[in-house]
């Protein structure tokens, strides 16, 4: 066959396949995977720069390297090109579709111009400036099984957990599988929804549980080969309690080398048995502090006892230093706002952050509702405005509920402004504050809005057309700032419209 004709036929075939180069791998852990690379994006080079421990501790504003934005879970960007004066000029720059068929909950990470975003059993590498896909890694499972909140990055690796608890390390430039570890069994009703947390030379994972069958834990694995280094069980092995999932990415203090983790609740029948609830050695419904190297417990704080509803502690743990005071801020699902001494776990201050609060059914309707006063979605702390931004849900059991974005004074819990969220869809709406004096938030209506960080006034909006279950993040490429969010199964990227 004429060589030119053969080349043309190959080119047509690749075009029809979307430019895929497909490789399959069955590794020693019996994890069958598929990696696809975009041949049409060969001119786009993924950075060979390695991500260091210092990068994660002092993340440059141009990158978004950690699920929560930084180790302290502040969900704040120091970028200011997009500000409260020009945010009205924000426009979509690109939209990337993930054909997962589900409402994704992933928050992307970005390193040196490449974005990594996840679905339940997939990782996608995207050019962060153009939205061009670079590679896709998939585990051979049902694609819409479960949910996933994101990936982690360190060195030349992307760290990710499949829905059935396989922790994998992928080459960040190619998507090729480096190692995998089946750290929990789906047959025992374990599953994974969280983004890994890289700490030092380890990657730390929690787990989701079938509450009636399993015990939660936090575990650390070697970044070199995935071998388990330590495991901290949050319930005793032969005790009566089950559940206590640890499914939300924790926070980390690099100075004290301490990992902070939120622990979920136990089944209703066990929560109502006060003697069982207080079983020694149980850490359900608590915040725990662990030594990062050994996994040994430093302290435990149970925020409230004998709650009537599943209002567990799986919310972001926001760390802040005020002079010599090492604090943790937490707006809890039970309706209380807590300021905690993170050296010892003592509660310094607590106050309701919703209008109606009642945990005692004998005194009237229970408030907040079953959905809680907030949930796992990120809050945000701005060092610029010195305000704490949190998504709240007002309403009692059996009543209609209303979301509000609220700005609070961190030490007193005083509400500085309230913004009513539009839409009645059940949604999980996280917040992002920036050095441009802007707070970005999705709405139940499918809108993404920009609010003035000091007043709460709406400055800009965009209708995504999707229910949103994710949180916005920010990064820059070649000096230009972008804001991105996953809406439905789309990654939508925004930047300033600039006149030609």
Tab-separated table of C-alpha atoms in Angstrom:
chain	number	residue	atom	x	y	z
A	1	UNK	CA	0.000	0.000	0.000
A	2	UNK	CA	1.212	3.497	-0.822
A	3	UNK	CA	2.871	4.950	2.310
A	4	UNK	CA	1.004	8.259	2.005
A	5	UNK	CA	-2.341	6.441	1.810
A	6	UNK	CA	-1.428	4.340	4.852
A	7	UNK	CA	-0.478	7.426	6.854
A	8	UNK	CA	-3.729	9.095	5.838
A	9	UNK	CA	-5.796	6.084	6.896
A	10	UNK	CA	-4.038	5.977	10.273
A	11	UNK	CA	-4.668	9.696	10.745
A	12	UNK	CA	-8.374	9.262	9.944
A	13	UNK	CA	-8.582	6.329	12.352
A	14	UNK	CA	-6.982	8.350	15.143
A	15	UNK	CA	-9.287	11.273	14.437
A	16	UNK	CA	-12.353	9.027	14.684
A	17	UNK	CA	-10.994	7.623	17.943
A	18	UNK	CA	-10.495	11.106	19.352
A	19	UNK	CA	-6.722	10.949	19.047
A	20	UNK	CA	-6.399	8.122	21.562
A	21	UNK	CA	-3.298	6.090	22.144
A	22	UNK	CA	-4.548	3.199	24.282
A	23	UNK	CA	-2.516	0.959	26.538
A	24	UNK	CA	-3.741	-1.717	28.920
A	25	UNK	CA	-2.114	-2.969	32.064
A	26	UNK	CA	-2.794	-5.832	34.456
A	27	UNK	CA	-0.515	-5.198	37.387
A	28	UNK	CA	0.580	-7.613	40.133
A	29	UNK	CA	-2.267	-6.377	42.350
A	30	UNK	CA	-4.784	-7.533	39.725
A	31	UNK	CA	-5.852	-3.982	38.984
A	32	UNK	CA	-6.806	-3.932	35.334
A	33	UNK	CA	-6.570	-0.433	33.932
A	34	UNK	CA	-6.706	1.524	30.716
A	35	UNK	CA	-4.621	4.600	29.919
A	36	UNK	CA	-5.385	6.797	26.909
A	37	UNK	CA	-3.097	9.497	25.613
A	38	UNK	CA	-4.066	12.250	23.201
A	39	UNK	CA	-1.845	12.017	20.128
A	40	UNK	CA	-3.186	15.331	18.877
A	41	UNK	CA	-1.789	17.105	21.959
A	42	UNK	CA	1.851	16.132	21.478
A	43	UNK	CA	2.796	19.794	21.233
A	44	UNK	CA	1.520	20.303	24.803
A	45	UNK	CA	4.163	19.150	27.265
A	46	UNK	CA	3.260	18.270	30.837
A	47	UNK	CA	5.818	19.806	33.163
A	48	UNK	CA	8.615	17.502	34.313
A	49	UNK	CA	9.052	19.636	37.433
A	50	UNK	CA	8.686	17.532	40.571
A	51	UNK	CA	6.318	18.576	43.348
A	52	UNK	CA	8.231	18.775	46.627
A	53	UNK	CA	7.181	18.662	50.263
A	54	UNK	CA	8.035	22.358	50.486
A	55	UNK	CA	5.736	23.076	47.530
A	56	UNK	CA	2.871	21.492	49.444
A	57	UNK	CA	3.678	23.429	52.624
A	58	UNK	CA	4.092	26.764	50.834
A	59	UNK	CA	2.003	26.236	47.723
A	60	UNK	CA	2.561	28.988	45.145
A	61	UNK	CA	-0.603	30.869	44.271
A	62	UNK	CA	-0.299	29.844	40.644
A	63	UNK	CA	-0.919	26.193	41.584
A	64	UNK	CA	-3.689	24.442	43.487
A	65	UNK	CA	-1.854	21.370	44.761
A	66	UNK	CA	-4.092	20.099	47.561
A	67	UNK	CA	-7.788	19.245	47.640
A	68	UNK	CA	-8.507	21.943	50.245
A	69	UNK	CA	-6.168	24.433	48.536
A	70	UNK	CA	-3.555	24.064	51.263
A	71	UNK	CA	-2.759	21.893	54.263
A	72	UNK	CA	-4.711	24.262	56.493
A	73	UNK	CA	-7.951	23.766	54.538
A	74	UNK	CA	-8.372	27.530	54.146
A	75	UNK	CA	-9.712	27.173	50.580
A	76	UNK	CA	-8.242	30.589	49.820
A	77	UNK	CA	-6.339	31.812	46.769
A	78	UNK	CA	-3.724	34.610	47.025
A	79	UNK	CA	-4.379	35.528	43.383
A	80	UNK	CA	-5.877	38.975	42.788
A	81	UNK	CA	-6.019	39.562	39.025
A	82	UNK	CA	-9.743	38.757	39.253
A	83	UNK	CA	-11.098	41.194	41.822
A	84	UNK	CA	-14.304	42.799	43.031
A	85	UNK	CA	-13.913	45.574	40.458
A	86	UNK	CA	-13.460	43.477	37.297
A	87	UNK	CA	-15.114	40.149	38.157
A	88	UNK	CA	-18.138	41.313	36.132
A	89	UNK	CA	-15.968	40.664	33.054
A	90	UNK	CA	-15.517	36.973	33.858
A	91	UNK	CA	-16.398	34.645	30.959
A	92	UNK	CA	-16.099	30.900	30.291
A	93	UNK	CA	-12.760	30.143	28.651
A	94	UNK	CA	-13.325	26.428	28.101
A	95	UNK	CA	-15.579	23.551	29.143
A	96	UNK	CA	-14.311	19.989	29.468
A	97	UNK	CA	-16.875	17.177	29.586
A	98	UNK	CA	-16.329	13.993	31.562
A	99	UNK	CA	-18.681	11.345	30.187
A	100	UNK	CA	-19.354	9.809	33.558
A	101	UNK	CA	-23.104	10.301	33.546
A	102	UNK	CA	-23.112	11.484	37.147
A	103	UNK	CA	-23.049	14.701	39.126
A	104	UNK	CA	-19.355	14.834	39.924
A	105	UNK	CA	-18.012	16.089	43.258
A	106	UNK	CA	-14.390	16.477	42.276
A	107	UNK	CA	-12.274	19.526	43.013
A	108	UNK	CA	-9.412	19.768	40.482
A	109	UNK	CA	-5.770	20.197	41.377
A	110	UNK	CA	-3.359	22.149	39.162
A	111	UNK	CA	0.416	21.976	38.828
A	112	UNK	CA	2.500	24.064	36.444
A	113	UNK	CA	-0.180	24.424	33.782
A	114	UNK	CA	-1.755	20.960	34.004
A	115	UNK	CA	-5.083	20.234	35.686
A	116	UNK	CA	-5.956	16.836	37.134
A	117	UNK	CA	-9.635	16.097	37.740
A	118	UNK	CA	-11.347	12.870	38.770
A	119	UNK	CA	-14.500	10.835	38.429
A	120	UNK	CA	-15.337	7.724	40.483
A	121	UNK	CA	-12.740	5.517	38.793
A	122	UNK	CA	-11.018	7.931	36.420
A	123	UNK	CA	-8.293	10.567	36.371
A	124	UNK	CA	-8.140	13.144	33.565
A	125	UNK	CA	-5.099	15.315	32.798
A	126	UNK	CA	-6.069	18.553	31.037
A	127	UNK	CA	-4.125	21.515	29.725
A	128	UNK	CA	-5.175	24.112	32.302
A	129	UNK	CA	-5.047	27.003	29.822
A	130	UNK	CA	-6.903	25.512	26.850
A	131	UNK	CA	-8.961	22.635	28.257
A	132	UNK	CA	-7.314	20.167	25.860
A	133	UNK	CA	-7.268	16.653	27.302
A	134	UNK	CA	-3.812	15.098	27.585
A	135	UNK	CA	-4.388	11.666	29.073
A	136	UNK	CA	-7.139	9.672	30.788
A	137	UNK	CA	-6.627	6.785	33.205
A	138	UNK	CA	-9.475	4.396	33.985
A	139	UNK	CA	-9.905	1.373	36.196
A	140	UNK	CA	-12.030	-1.351	34.624
A	141	UNK	CA	-15.166	-0.954	36.698
A	142	UNK	CA	-18.619	0.453	36.171
A	143	UNK	CA	-17.817	4.062	35.451
A	144	UNK	CA	-20.532	5.627	37.604
A	145	UNK	CA	-19.956	3.434	40.646
A	146	UNK	CA	-19.622	5.772	43.600
A	147	UNK	CA	-18.266	9.299	43.722
A	148	UNK	CA	-14.826	10.836	44.071
A	149	UNK	CA	-13.677	14.204	45.389
A	150	UNK	CA	-10.214	14.492	43.880
A	151	UNK	CA	-6.574	13.495	43.586
A	152	UNK	CA	-3.265	14.431	45.226
A	153	UNK	CA	0.153	15.133	43.743
A	154	UNK	CA	3.750	14.622	44.861
A	155	UNK	CA	7.030	14.215	42.992
A	156	UNK	CA	6.154	12.756	39.602
A	157	UNK	CA	3.034	11.007	40.911
A	158	UNK	CA	-0.713	11.580	40.938
A	159	UNK	CA	-2.333	9.763	43.880
A	160	UNK	CA	-5.926	8.578	43.579
A	161	UNK	CA	-8.316	6.051	45.096
A	162	UNK	CA	-10.845	4.062	43.114
A	163	UNK	CA	-14.352	3.619	44.477
A	164	UNK	CA	-13.505	0.119	45.726
A	165	UNK	CA	-10.478	1.294	47.752
A	166	UNK	CA	-7.548	0.740	45.434
A	167	UNK	CA	-4.957	3.441	46.099
A	168	UNK	CA	-3.001	4.076	42.904
A	169	UNK	CA	0.009	6.153	41.917
A	170	UNK	CA	0.097	7.364	38.307
A	171	UNK	CA	2.886	9.047	36.390
A	172	UNK	CA	1.732	12.659	36.210
A	173	UNK	CA	3.127	13.137	32.696
A	174	UNK	CA	1.776	9.971	31.072
A	175	UNK	CA	-0.996	8.549	33.255
A	176	UNK	CA	0.807	5.199	33.411
A	177	UNK	CA	0.269	3.125	36.542
A	178	UNK	CA	3.283	3.049	38.904
A	179	UNK	CA	1.831	1.055	41.814
A	180	UNK	CA	-1.460	0.164	43.482
A	181	UNK	CA	-2.579	-1.065	46.891
A	182	UNK	CA	-5.944	-2.593	47.793
A	183	UNK	CA	-6.096	-0.984	51.246
A	184	UNK	CA	-9.649	-2.067	52.132
A	185	UNK	CA	-12.131	-4.616	50.809
A	186	UNK	CA	-15.362	-3.664	49.072
A	187	UNK	CA	-16.653	-7.120	50.043
A	188	UNK	CA	-16.480	-5.921	53.656
A	189	UNK	CA	-18.534	-2.835	52.695
A	190	UNK	CA	-15.624	-0.412	52.484
A	191	UNK	CA	-15.546	2.145	49.697
A	192	UNK	CA	-13.717	5.377	48.925
A	193	UNK	CA	-14.895	8.865	47.986
A	194	UNK	CA	-12.076	11.097	49.243
A	195	UNK	CA	-9.021	12.839	47.841
A	196	UNK	CA	-5.746	11.512	49.316
A	197	UNK	CA	-3.615	13.709	51.574
A	198	UNK	CA	0.155	13.665	50.967
A	199	UNK	CA	2.166	14.272	54.155
A	200	UNK	CA	5.957	14.048	54.008
A	201	UNK	CA	6.849	10.812	52.240
A	202	UNK	CA	3.440	9.238	52.876
A	203	UNK	CA	-0.061	9.410	51.474
A	204	UNK	CA	-2.857	9.351	54.055
A	205	UNK	CA	-6.308	7.883	53.460
A	206	UNK	CA	-9.549	7.523	55.336
A	207	UNK	CA	-12.431	5.316	54.299
A	208	UNK	CA	-16.178	5.267	53.780
A	209	UNK	CA	-18.025	2.442	55.493
A	210	UNK	CA	-21.236	0.511	55.443
A	211	UNK	CA	-22.152	1.537	58.976
A	212	UNK	CA	-23.628	-1.814	59.962
A	213	UNK	CA	-20.638	-3.894	58.891
A	214	UNK	CA	-17.269	-2.184	59.232
A	215	UNK	CA	-14.992	0.053	61.323
A	216	UNK	CA	-13.472	3.279	60.099
A	217	UNK	CA	-9.741	3.958	60.076
A	218	UNK	CA	-7.052	6.398	58.955
A	219	UNK	CA	-3.947	4.880	57.333
A	220	UNK	CA	-0.654	6.048	55.816
A	221	UNK	CA	1.128	4.490	52.841
A	222	UNK	CA	4.603	4.864	51.364
A	223	UNK	CA	4.786	7.156	48.363
A	224	UNK	CA	7.548	4.941	46.961
A	225	UNK	CA	5.662	1.661	46.648
A	226	UNK	CA	2.266	2.066	48.341
A	227	UNK	CA	3.046	-0.212	51.287
A	228	UNK	CA	1.067	0.488	54.451
A	229	UNK	CA	3.087	2.208	57.199
A	230	UNK	CA	0.494	2.615	59.932
A	231	UNK	CA	-3.239	2.314	60.538
A	232	UNK	CA	-5.293	3.990	63.259
A	233	UNK	CA	-8.646	2.344	63.965
A	234	UNK	CA	-11.329	4.713	65.242
A	235	UNK	CA	-13.337	1.920	66.913
A	236	UNK	CA	-12.103	-1.008	69.036
A	237	UNK	CA	-11.809	-4.340	67.209
A	238	UNK	CA	-14.096	-6.388	69.440
A	239	UNK	CA	-16.343	-3.604	70.651
A	240	UNK	CA	-20.072	-3.295	69.979
A	241	UNK	CA	-19.811	-0.248	67.707
A	242	UNK	CA	-19.642	-0.143	63.919
A	243	UNK	CA	-19.289	2.609	61.355
A	244	UNK	CA	-17.442	5.837	62.203
A	245	UNK	CA	-16.313	6.550	58.618
A	246	UNK	CA	-13.347	8.817	57.920
A	247	UNK	CA	-14.193	9.810	54.361
A	248	UNK	CA	-13.233	13.486	54.181
A	249	UNK	CA	-9.663	14.658	53.538
A	250	UNK	CA	-8.041	15.923	56.721
A	251	UNK	CA	-5.785	18.889	57.522
A	252	UNK	CA	-2.101	18.999	58.448
A	253	UNK	CA	0.147	21.180	60.615
A	254	UNK	CA	3.692	20.859	59.249
A	255	UNK	CA	5.267	22.541	62.299
A	256	UNK	CA	3.899	20.079	64.855
A	257	UNK	CA	3.744	17.254	62.270
A	258	UNK	CA	0.129	16.612	63.219
A	259	UNK	CA	-2.703	15.289	61.070
A	260	UNK	CA	-6.225	16.387	61.996
A	261	UNK	CA	-9.113	14.191	60.906
A	262	UNK	CA	-12.892	14.238	61.278
A	263	UNK	CA	-14.631	10.992	62.222
A	264	UNK	CA	-18.209	10.098	61.346
A	265	UNK	CA	-20.975	8.618	63.417
A	266	UNK	CA	-22.337	5.162	64.242
A	267	UNK	CA	-25.766	3.699	63.328
A	268	UNK	CA	-28.892	5.174	64.924
A	269	UNK	CA	-29.545	2.181	67.167
A	270	UNK	CA	-26.026	2.468	68.633
A	271	UNK	CA	-26.149	6.239	68.929
A	272	UNK	CA	-29.316	5.993	71.059
A	273	UNK	CA	-27.702	3.514	73.477
A	274	UNK	CA	-25.701	5.844	75.713
A	275	UNK	CA	-23.651	3.091	77.324
A	276	UNK	CA	-22.716	1.644	73.939
A	277	UNK	CA	-22.073	5.138	72.543
A	278	UNK	CA	-19.419	5.764	75.197
A	279	UNK	CA	-17.483	2.540	74.578
A	280	UNK	CA	-13.825	3.088	75.652
A	281	UNK	CA	-11.411	3.469	72.758
A	282	UNK	CA	-14.060	4.751	70.354
A	283	UNK	CA	-13.500	7.982	68.448
A	284	UNK	CA	-16.730	8.317	66.472
A	285	UNK	CA	-18.369	11.758	66.153
A	286	UNK	CA	-15.007	13.321	66.989
A	287	UNK	CA	-12.036	15.284	65.791
A	288	UNK	CA	-8.779	13.374	66.218
A	289	UNK	CA	-5.160	14.560	66.079
A	290	UNK	CA	-2.575	11.984	64.973
A	291	UNK	CA	1.212	12.016	64.888
A	292	UNK	CA	2.004	12.018	61.170
A	293	UNK	CA	4.984	9.654	61.425
A	294	UNK	CA	3.553	7.008	63.738
A	295	UNK	CA	-0.212	7.425	63.490
A	296	UNK	CA	-0.450	7.551	67.285
A	297	UNK	CA	-3.271	9.527	68.851
A	298	UNK	CA	-2.397	12.946	70.294
A	299	UNK	CA	-5.905	13.947	71.313
A	300	UNK	CA	-9.603	13.433	70.661
A	301	UNK	CA	-12.478	15.887	70.972
A	302	UNK	CA	-16.105	14.755	70.736
A	303	UNK	CA	-18.097	17.834	69.829
A	304	UNK	CA	-21.500	16.725	71.111
A	305	UNK	CA	-22.947	13.592	72.684
A	306	UNK	CA	-26.117	11.635	71.981
A	307	UNK	CA	-27.220	13.624	68.953
A	308	UNK	CA	-30.671	12.578	67.682
A	309	UNK	CA	-29.667	12.599	63.993
A	310	UNK	CA	-26.621	11.624	61.925
A	311	UNK	CA	-24.844	14.983	62.272
A	312	UNK	CA	-21.325	13.642	62.218
A	313	UNK	CA	-18.035	15.535	62.185
A	314	UNK	CA	-17.111	15.122	58.526
A	315	UNK	CA	-16.539	18.779	57.755
A	316	UNK	CA	-13.333	20.607	56.749
A	317	UNK	CA	-11.040	21.378	59.687
A	318	UNK	CA	-9.722	24.889	59.088
A	319	UNK	CA	-6.397	25.743	60.750
A	320	UNK	CA	-5.317	29.270	61.642
A	321	UNK	CA	-2.553	30.827	63.768
A	322	UNK	CA	-3.328	33.985	65.717
A	323	UNK	CA	-0.086	34.996	67.366
A	324	UNK	CA	0.889	32.109	69.631
A	325	UNK	CA	-2.599	30.636	69.463
A	326	UNK	CA	-2.870	27.544	67.262
A	327	UNK	CA	-6.545	27.243	66.438
A	328	UNK	CA	-8.969	25.128	64.466
A	329	UNK	CA	-12.256	26.506	63.098
A	330	UNK	CA	-15.190	24.215	62.470
A	331	UNK	CA	-18.780	24.872	61.440
A	332	UNK	CA	-20.362	21.556	62.361
A	333	UNK	CA	-23.329	19.755	60.879
A	334	UNK	CA	-25.024	19.897	64.292
A	335	UNK	CA	-25.456	23.684	63.962
A	336	UNK	CA	-22.657	24.764	66.302
A	337	UNK	CA	-19.582	26.771	65.362
A	338	UNK	CA	-16.441	25.749	67.264
A	339	UNK	CA	-13.056	27.345	67.870
A	340	UNK	CA	-10.682	24.627	69.088
A	341	UNK	CA	-7.185	24.730	70.563
A	342	UNK	CA	-5.439	22.413	68.151
A	343	UNK	CA	-2.571	21.746	70.571
A	344	UNK	CA	-4.809	19.784	72.930
A	345	UNK	CA	-8.315	19.676	71.430
A	346	UNK	CA	-9.932	21.917	74.046
A	347	UNK	CA	-13.010	23.769	72.830
A	348	UNK	CA	-12.315	27.477	73.355
A	349	UNK	CA	-15.578	28.821	72.010
A	350	UNK	CA	-18.862	27.464	70.658
A	351	UNK	CA	-21.947	29.192	69.333
A	352	UNK	CA	-24.886	28.362	67.023
A	353	UNK	CA	-24.380	29.619	63.472
A	354	UNK	CA	-27.962	28.931	62.356
A	355	UNK	CA	-31.123	30.691	63.515
A	356	UNK	CA	-32.996	27.668	64.888
A	357	UNK	CA	-31.186	25.058	66.961
A	358	UNK	CA	-32.839	22.300	69.004
A	359	UNK	CA	-31.402	18.835	69.650
A	360	UNK	CA	-34.121	17.736	72.127
A	361	UNK	CA	-37.316	16.318	70.594
A	362	UNK	CA	-39.138	16.778	73.923
A	363	UNK	CA	-38.775	20.543	73.464
A	364	UNK	CA	-40.109	20.709	69.917
A	365	UNK	CA	-39.125	19.994	66.351
A	366	UNK	CA	-35.487	18.989	65.829
A	367	UNK	CA	-33.293	21.652	64.192
A	368	UNK	CA	-31.308	21.535	61.976
A	369	UNK	CA	-32.814	19.045	59.534
A	370	UNK	CA	-31.537	15.585	58.697
A	371	UNK	CA	-29.243	17.198	56.121
A	372	UNK	CA	-27.519	19.202	58.847
A	373	UNK	CA	-26.651	22.884	59.206
A	374	UNK	CA	-23.783	22.419	56.755
A	375	UNK	CA	-21.982	19.415	55.304
A	376	UNK	CA	-18.658	18.235	53.863
A	377	UNK	CA	-18.321	21.069	51.342
A	378	UNK	CA	-15.392	23.448	51.919
A	379	UNK	CA	-15.686	26.612	53.944
A	380	UNK	CA	-13.120	29.374	53.350
A	381	UNK	CA	-10.950	31.592	55.539
A	382	UNK	CA	-9.565	34.821	54.100
A	383	UNK	CA	-6.454	36.340	55.725
A	384	UNK	CA	-7.259	39.505	53.783
A	385	UNK	CA	-10.768	40.186	55.121
A	386	UNK	CA	-10.196	38.109	58.279
A	387	UNK	CA	-13.602	36.520	57.734
A	388	UNK	CA	-14.695	32.889	57.744
A	389	UNK	CA	-17.099	31.959	54.935
A	390	UNK	CA	-19.385	28.964	55.304
A	391	UNK	CA	-22.357	27.507	53.449
A	392	UNK	CA	-25.253	26.965	55.844
A	393	UNK	CA	-28.637	25.277	55.636
A	394	UNK	CA	-31.479	26.773	57.662
A	395	UNK	CA	-34.499	24.621	58.460
A	396	UNK	CA	-35.825	21.985	60.829
A	397	UNK	CA	-36.913	18.378	60.368
A	398	UNK	CA	-39.986	18.223	58.136
A	399	UNK	CA	-39.640	21.822	56.976
A	400	UNK	CA	-38.413	23.308	53.726
A	401	UNK	CA	-34.749	24.216	53.925
A	402	UNK	CA	-32.878	27.273	52.618
A	403	UNK	CA	-29.166	27.583	51.888
A	404	UNK	CA	-27.320	30.747	52.925
A	405	UNK	CA	-23.725	31.763	52.383
A	406	UNK	CA	-22.540	33.457	55.563
A	407	UNK	CA	-19.479	35.494	56.512
A	408	UNK	CA	-18.467	35.145	60.157
A	409	UNK	CA	-15.949	36.741	62.470
A	410	UNK	CA	-13.704	33.741	63.242
A	411	UNK	CA	-13.187	34.251	66.990
A	412	UNK	CA	-16.683	35.371	67.978
A	413	UNK	CA	-18.949	33.697	65.427
A	414	UNK	CA	-20.618	37.045	64.721
A	415	UNK	CA	-22.406	36.971	61.360
A	416	UNK	CA	-21.173	39.856	59.203
A	417	UNK	CA	-23.349	39.201	56.163
A	418	UNK	CA	-25.747	36.619	54.782
A	419	UNK	CA	-26.444	35.818	51.145
A	420	UNK	CA	-29.546	33.693	50.294
A	421	UNK	CA	-28.700	30.919	47.854
A	422	UNK	CA	-31.124	30.495	44.964
A	423	UNK	CA	-32.568	27.147	43.943
A	424	UNK	CA	-34.219	24.244	45.708
A	425	UNK	CA	-32.006	21.422	44.413
A	426	UNK	CA	-30.228	19.339	47.008
A	427	UNK	CA	-26.651	20.411	46.393
A	428	UNK	CA	-23.261	20.517	48.071
A	429	UNK	CA	-21.966	24.044	47.698
A	430	UNK	CA	-18.386	24.870	48.672
A	431	UNK	CA	-16.826	28.323	48.868
A	432	UNK	CA	-13.615	29.988	47.675
A	433	UNK	CA	-12.248	33.357	48.807
A	434	UNK	CA	-9.450	35.185	46.994
A	435	UNK	CA	-7.062	38.098	47.446
A	436	UNK	CA	-9.195	39.965	44.933
A	437	UNK	CA	-11.824	40.502	47.680
A	438	UNK	CA	-14.151	38.036	45.973
A	439	UNK	CA	-15.964	34.982	47.303
A	440	UNK	CA	-17.032	32.416	44.718
A	441	UNK	CA	-19.884	30.038	45.423
A	442	UNK	CA	-22.202	27.752	43.475
A	443	UNK	CA	-25.961	27.846	44.009
A	444	UNK	CA	-28.666	25.193	44.081
A	445	UNK	CA	-30.079	26.731	40.914
A	446	UNK	CA	-26.920	25.765	39.024
A	447	UNK	CA	-25.501	29.286	39.046
A	448	UNK	CA	-21.942	30.139	40.029
A	449	UNK	CA	-21.785	33.549	41.698
A	450	UNK	CA	-19.087	35.989	42.749
A	451	UNK	CA	-19.811	37.928	45.939
A	452	UNK	CA	-18.050	40.937	47.377
A	453	UNK	CA	-16.008	39.472	50.229
A	454	UNK	CA	-16.772	42.344	52.630
A	455	UNK	CA	-20.433	43.027	51.859
A	456	UNK	CA	-21.810	39.812	50.356
A	457	UNK	CA	-23.281	41.703	47.395
A	458	UNK	CA	-23.564	39.655	44.213
A	459	UNK	CA	-21.161	40.986	41.573
A	460	UNK	CA	-21.382	38.330	38.844
A	461	UNK	CA	-23.203	35.126	37.965
A	462	UNK	CA	-23.131	32.336	35.403
A	463	UNK	CA	-25.785	29.651	34.895
A	464	UNK	CA	-24.052	26.304	34.396
A	465	UNK	CA	-27.274	24.466	33.618
A	466	UNK	CA	-26.300	21.727	36.084
A	467	UNK	CA	-26.916	20.920	39.745
A	468	UNK	CA	-23.558	21.495	41.443
A	469	UNK	CA	-21.990	19.198	44.032
A	470	UNK	CA	-18.463	20.606	44.020
A	471	UNK	CA	-16.391	23.614	45.017
A	472	UNK	CA	-14.593	26.332	43.035
A	473	UNK	CA	-10.804	26.648	42.956
A	474	UNK	CA	-8.355	29.132	41.414
A	475	UNK	CA	-4.979	29.012	39.694
A	476	UNK	CA	-2.958	30.894	37.096
A	477	UNK	CA	-1.109	30.012	33.896
A	478	UNK	CA	1.434	32.401	32.371
A	479	UNK	CA	0.248	35.129	34.730
A	480	UNK	CA	-3.455	34.846	33.907
A	481	UNK	CA	-5.830	33.866	36.702
A	482	UNK	CA	-8.597	31.315	36.220
A	483	UNK	CA	-11.439	30.034	38.384
A	484	UNK	CA	-12.712	26.512	37.734
A	485	UNK	CA	-15.529	24.360	39.072
A	486	UNK	CA	-17.043	20.985	38.269
A	487	UNK	CA	-20.739	21.386	37.435
A	488	UNK	CA	-22.664	18.222	36.654
A	489	UNK	CA	-20.160	16.296	34.538
A	490	UNK	CA	-18.471	19.409	33.114
A	491	UNK	CA	-15.335	21.213	34.217
A	492	UNK	CA	-16.035	24.901	33.559
A	493	UNK	CA	-13.102	27.299	33.450
A	494	UNK	CA	-13.498	31.085	33.752
A	495	UNK	CA	-11.136	33.955	33.021
A	496	UNK	CA	-11.374	37.677	32.400
A	497	UNK	CA	-12.583	38.817	28.999
A	498	UNK	CA	-9.869	41.019	27.565
A	499	UNK	CA	-10.456	43.323	24.605
A	500	UNK	CA	-8.289	42.521	21.598
